[in-house]
Coordinates of C-alpha atoms in Angstrom, one line a residue:
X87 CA 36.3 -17.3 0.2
X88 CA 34.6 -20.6 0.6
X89 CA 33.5 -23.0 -1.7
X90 CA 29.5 -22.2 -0.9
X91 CA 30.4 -18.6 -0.6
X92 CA 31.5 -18.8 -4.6
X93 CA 28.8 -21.4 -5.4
X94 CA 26.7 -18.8 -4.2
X95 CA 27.8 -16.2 -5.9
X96 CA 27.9 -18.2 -8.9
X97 CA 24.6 -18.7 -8.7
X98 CA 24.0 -15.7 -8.1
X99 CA 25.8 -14.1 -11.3
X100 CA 23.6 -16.8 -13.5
X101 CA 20.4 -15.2 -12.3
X102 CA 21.2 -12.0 -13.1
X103 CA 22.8 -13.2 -16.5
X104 CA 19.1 -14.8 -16.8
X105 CA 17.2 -11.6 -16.1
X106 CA 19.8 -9.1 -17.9
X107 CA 19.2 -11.8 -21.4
X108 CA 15.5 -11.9 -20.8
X109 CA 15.4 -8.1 -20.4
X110 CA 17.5 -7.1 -23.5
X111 CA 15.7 -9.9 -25.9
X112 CA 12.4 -8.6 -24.7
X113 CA 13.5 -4.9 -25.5
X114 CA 14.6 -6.0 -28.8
X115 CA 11.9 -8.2 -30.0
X116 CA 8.8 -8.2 -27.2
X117 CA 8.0 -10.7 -24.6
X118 CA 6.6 -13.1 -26.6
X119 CA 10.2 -14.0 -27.9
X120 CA 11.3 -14.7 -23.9
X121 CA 11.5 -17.9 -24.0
X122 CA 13.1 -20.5 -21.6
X123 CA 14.7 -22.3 -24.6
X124 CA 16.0 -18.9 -26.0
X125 CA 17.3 -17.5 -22.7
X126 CA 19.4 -21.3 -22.6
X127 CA 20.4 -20.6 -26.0
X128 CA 21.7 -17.0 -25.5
X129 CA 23.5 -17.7 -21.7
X130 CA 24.7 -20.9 -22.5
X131 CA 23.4 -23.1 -19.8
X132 CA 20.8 -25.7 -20.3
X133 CA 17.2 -25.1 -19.6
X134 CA 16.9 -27.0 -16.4
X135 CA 19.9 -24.5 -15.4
X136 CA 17.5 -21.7 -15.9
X137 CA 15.0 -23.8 -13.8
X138 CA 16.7 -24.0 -10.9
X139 CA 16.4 -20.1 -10.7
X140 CA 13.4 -19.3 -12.6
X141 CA 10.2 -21.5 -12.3
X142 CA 9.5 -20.1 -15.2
X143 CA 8.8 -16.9 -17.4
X144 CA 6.3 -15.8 -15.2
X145 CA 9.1 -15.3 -12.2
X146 CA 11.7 -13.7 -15.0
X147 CA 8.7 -11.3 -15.6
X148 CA 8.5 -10.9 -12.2
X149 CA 12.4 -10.4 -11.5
X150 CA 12.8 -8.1 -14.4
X151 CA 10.0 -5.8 -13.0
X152 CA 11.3 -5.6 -9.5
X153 CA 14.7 -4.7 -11.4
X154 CA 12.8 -2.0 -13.1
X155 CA 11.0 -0.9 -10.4
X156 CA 14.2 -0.1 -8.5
X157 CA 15.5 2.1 -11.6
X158 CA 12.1 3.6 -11.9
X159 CA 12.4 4.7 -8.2
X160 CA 16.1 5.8 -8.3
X161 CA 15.0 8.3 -11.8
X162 CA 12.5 10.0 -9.8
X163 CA 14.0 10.7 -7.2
X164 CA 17.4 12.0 -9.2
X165 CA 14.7 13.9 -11.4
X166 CA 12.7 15.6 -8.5
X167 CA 16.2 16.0 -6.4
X168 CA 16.8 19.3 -7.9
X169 CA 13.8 20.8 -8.7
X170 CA 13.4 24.6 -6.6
X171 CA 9.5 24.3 -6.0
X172 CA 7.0 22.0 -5.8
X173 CA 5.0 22.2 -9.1
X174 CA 8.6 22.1 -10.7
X175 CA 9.1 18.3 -8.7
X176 CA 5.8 17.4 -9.9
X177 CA 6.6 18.3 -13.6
X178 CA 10.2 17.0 -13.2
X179 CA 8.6 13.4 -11.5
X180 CA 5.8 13.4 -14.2
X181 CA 8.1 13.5 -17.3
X182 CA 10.7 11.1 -15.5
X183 CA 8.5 8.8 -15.4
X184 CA 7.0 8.6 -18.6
X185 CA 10.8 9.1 -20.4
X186 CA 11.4 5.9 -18.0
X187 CA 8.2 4.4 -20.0
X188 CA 9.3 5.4 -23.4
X189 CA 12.5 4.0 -23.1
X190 CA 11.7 0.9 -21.5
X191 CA 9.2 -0.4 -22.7
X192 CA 9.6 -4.3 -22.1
X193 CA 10.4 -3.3 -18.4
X194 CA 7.5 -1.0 -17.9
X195 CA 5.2 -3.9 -19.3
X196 CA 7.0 -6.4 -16.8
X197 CA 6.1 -3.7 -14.1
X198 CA 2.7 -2.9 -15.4
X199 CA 1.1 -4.8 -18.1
X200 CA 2.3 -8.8 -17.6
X201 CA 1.6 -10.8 -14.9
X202 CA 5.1 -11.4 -13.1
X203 CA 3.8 -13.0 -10.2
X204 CA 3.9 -9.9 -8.2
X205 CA 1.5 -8.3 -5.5
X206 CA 0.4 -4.8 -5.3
X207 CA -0.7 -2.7 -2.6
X208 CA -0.7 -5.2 -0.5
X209 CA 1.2 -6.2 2.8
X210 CA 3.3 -9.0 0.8
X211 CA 4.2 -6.2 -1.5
X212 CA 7.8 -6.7 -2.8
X213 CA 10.1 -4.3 -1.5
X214 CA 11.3 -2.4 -5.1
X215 CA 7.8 -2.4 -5.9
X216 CA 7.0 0.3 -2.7
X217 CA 9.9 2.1 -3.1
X218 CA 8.6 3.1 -6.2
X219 CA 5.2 4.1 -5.1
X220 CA 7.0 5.8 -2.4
X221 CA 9.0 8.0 -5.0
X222 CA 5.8 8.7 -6.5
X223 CA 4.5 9.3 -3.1
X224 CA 7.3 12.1 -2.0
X225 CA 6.8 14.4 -4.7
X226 CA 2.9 13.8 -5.0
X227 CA 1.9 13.9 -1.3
X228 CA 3.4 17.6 -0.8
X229 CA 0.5 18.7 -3.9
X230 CA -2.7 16.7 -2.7
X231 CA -4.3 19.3 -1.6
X232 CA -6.0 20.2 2.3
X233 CA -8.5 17.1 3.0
X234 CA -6.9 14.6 0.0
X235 CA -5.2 11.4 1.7
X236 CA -1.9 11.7 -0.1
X237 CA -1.6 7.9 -1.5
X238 CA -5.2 8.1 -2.9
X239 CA -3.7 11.4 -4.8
X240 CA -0.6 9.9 -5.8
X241 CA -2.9 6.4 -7.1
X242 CA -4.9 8.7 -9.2
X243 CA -1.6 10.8 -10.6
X244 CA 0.1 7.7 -11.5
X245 CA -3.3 6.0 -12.8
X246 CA -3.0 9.5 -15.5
X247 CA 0.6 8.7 -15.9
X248 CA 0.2 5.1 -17.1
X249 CA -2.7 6.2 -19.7
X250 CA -0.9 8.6 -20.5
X251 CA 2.7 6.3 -21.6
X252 CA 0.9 3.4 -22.7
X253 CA -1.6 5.5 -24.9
X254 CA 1.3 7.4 -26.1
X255 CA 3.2 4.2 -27.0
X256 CA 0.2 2.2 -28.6
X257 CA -0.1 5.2 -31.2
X258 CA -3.3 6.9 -29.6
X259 CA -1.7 9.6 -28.7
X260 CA 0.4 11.9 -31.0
X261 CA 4.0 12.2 -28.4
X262 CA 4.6 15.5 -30.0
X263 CA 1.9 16.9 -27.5
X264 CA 3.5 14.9 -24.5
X265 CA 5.0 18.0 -22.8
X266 CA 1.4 19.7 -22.8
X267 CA -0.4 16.6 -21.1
X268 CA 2.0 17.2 -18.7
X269 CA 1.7 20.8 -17.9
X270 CA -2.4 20.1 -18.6
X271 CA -2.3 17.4 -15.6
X272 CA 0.1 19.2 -12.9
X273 CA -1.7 22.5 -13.5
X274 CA -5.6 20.6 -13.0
X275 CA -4.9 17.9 -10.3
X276 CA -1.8 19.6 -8.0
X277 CA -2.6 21.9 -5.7
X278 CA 0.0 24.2 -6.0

């Protein structure tokens, strides 16, 4: 191995060391703890190390969400891989993705809530970030129903997912009914 080849590498390893510490501070005590000087503190580098991958928070945000994005893809598709129909996928895809809400929160507010820097629905699009639409999409598009462009549909299911995790997590909604909201928006929006 060359010596750029492990530089790189090395510098590689640091950034992920940078987004794996701001991830697991922000799960434990929110993203207003993230901080440049903590993240130095907590990898053992100096701040203008963390510069010199990160421009800032902003792009951690950013990096943690495309991270999260990539998980969030990968657990709906494992979720709707074995389901035998299609209204099971849907209910299979719905609760994956609000368990992948509930139990991580920090990411799915990187992803969803904070601004990380990141387009949507656009041609500049990150790549993780339409994979995960495009999970969404596989399940959702086969339920849209005769005349329904499939993305609009799968926009609008995901739009009632999101209200539905982050109303659920802010205490609006009691989670003991969860399982209900589910079967309640498969059963009115699919077309099965």
């Amino acid at each position: 191995m060359s010596l750029q080849e492990r530089k790189q590498r090395e510098r590689a390893d640091r950034a992920r060391l940078i987004v794996a510490t701001a991830r697991e501070l922000a799960e434990q005590q929110g993203w207003d703890a993230v901080t440049t000087r903590r993240l130095a503190e907590r990898i053992e580098y100096s701040q203008p190390v963390l510069y010199s991958h990160f421009r800032g928070k902003r792009e951690i945000i950013g990096a943690v969400a495309l991270e999260g994005a990539a998980e969030m893809a990968a657990a709906l598709r494992a979720a709707t891989a074995a389901a035998p129909d299609p209204r099971a996928r849907v209910v299979a895809l719905a609760r994956a993705y609000l368990d992948f809400a509930d139990r991580n929160p920090a990411v799915y507010d990187a992803m969803f809530q904070l601004d990380g820097g990141l387009a949507f629905a656009r041609e500049d699009t990150p790549a993780p970030l339409k994979d995960a639409f495009a999970a969404l999409l596989e399940t959702l598009a086969e339920v849209a129903g005769d005349g329904v462009h499939p993305a609009l549909f799968t926009e609008t299911f995901w739009a009632a997912l999101h209200g539905l995790a982050t109303l659920t997590r802010a205490g609006r909604l009691p989670p003991e009914h969860t399982g209900h909201r589910v079967e309640l928006l498969v059963d009115r929006l699919a077309v099965l």
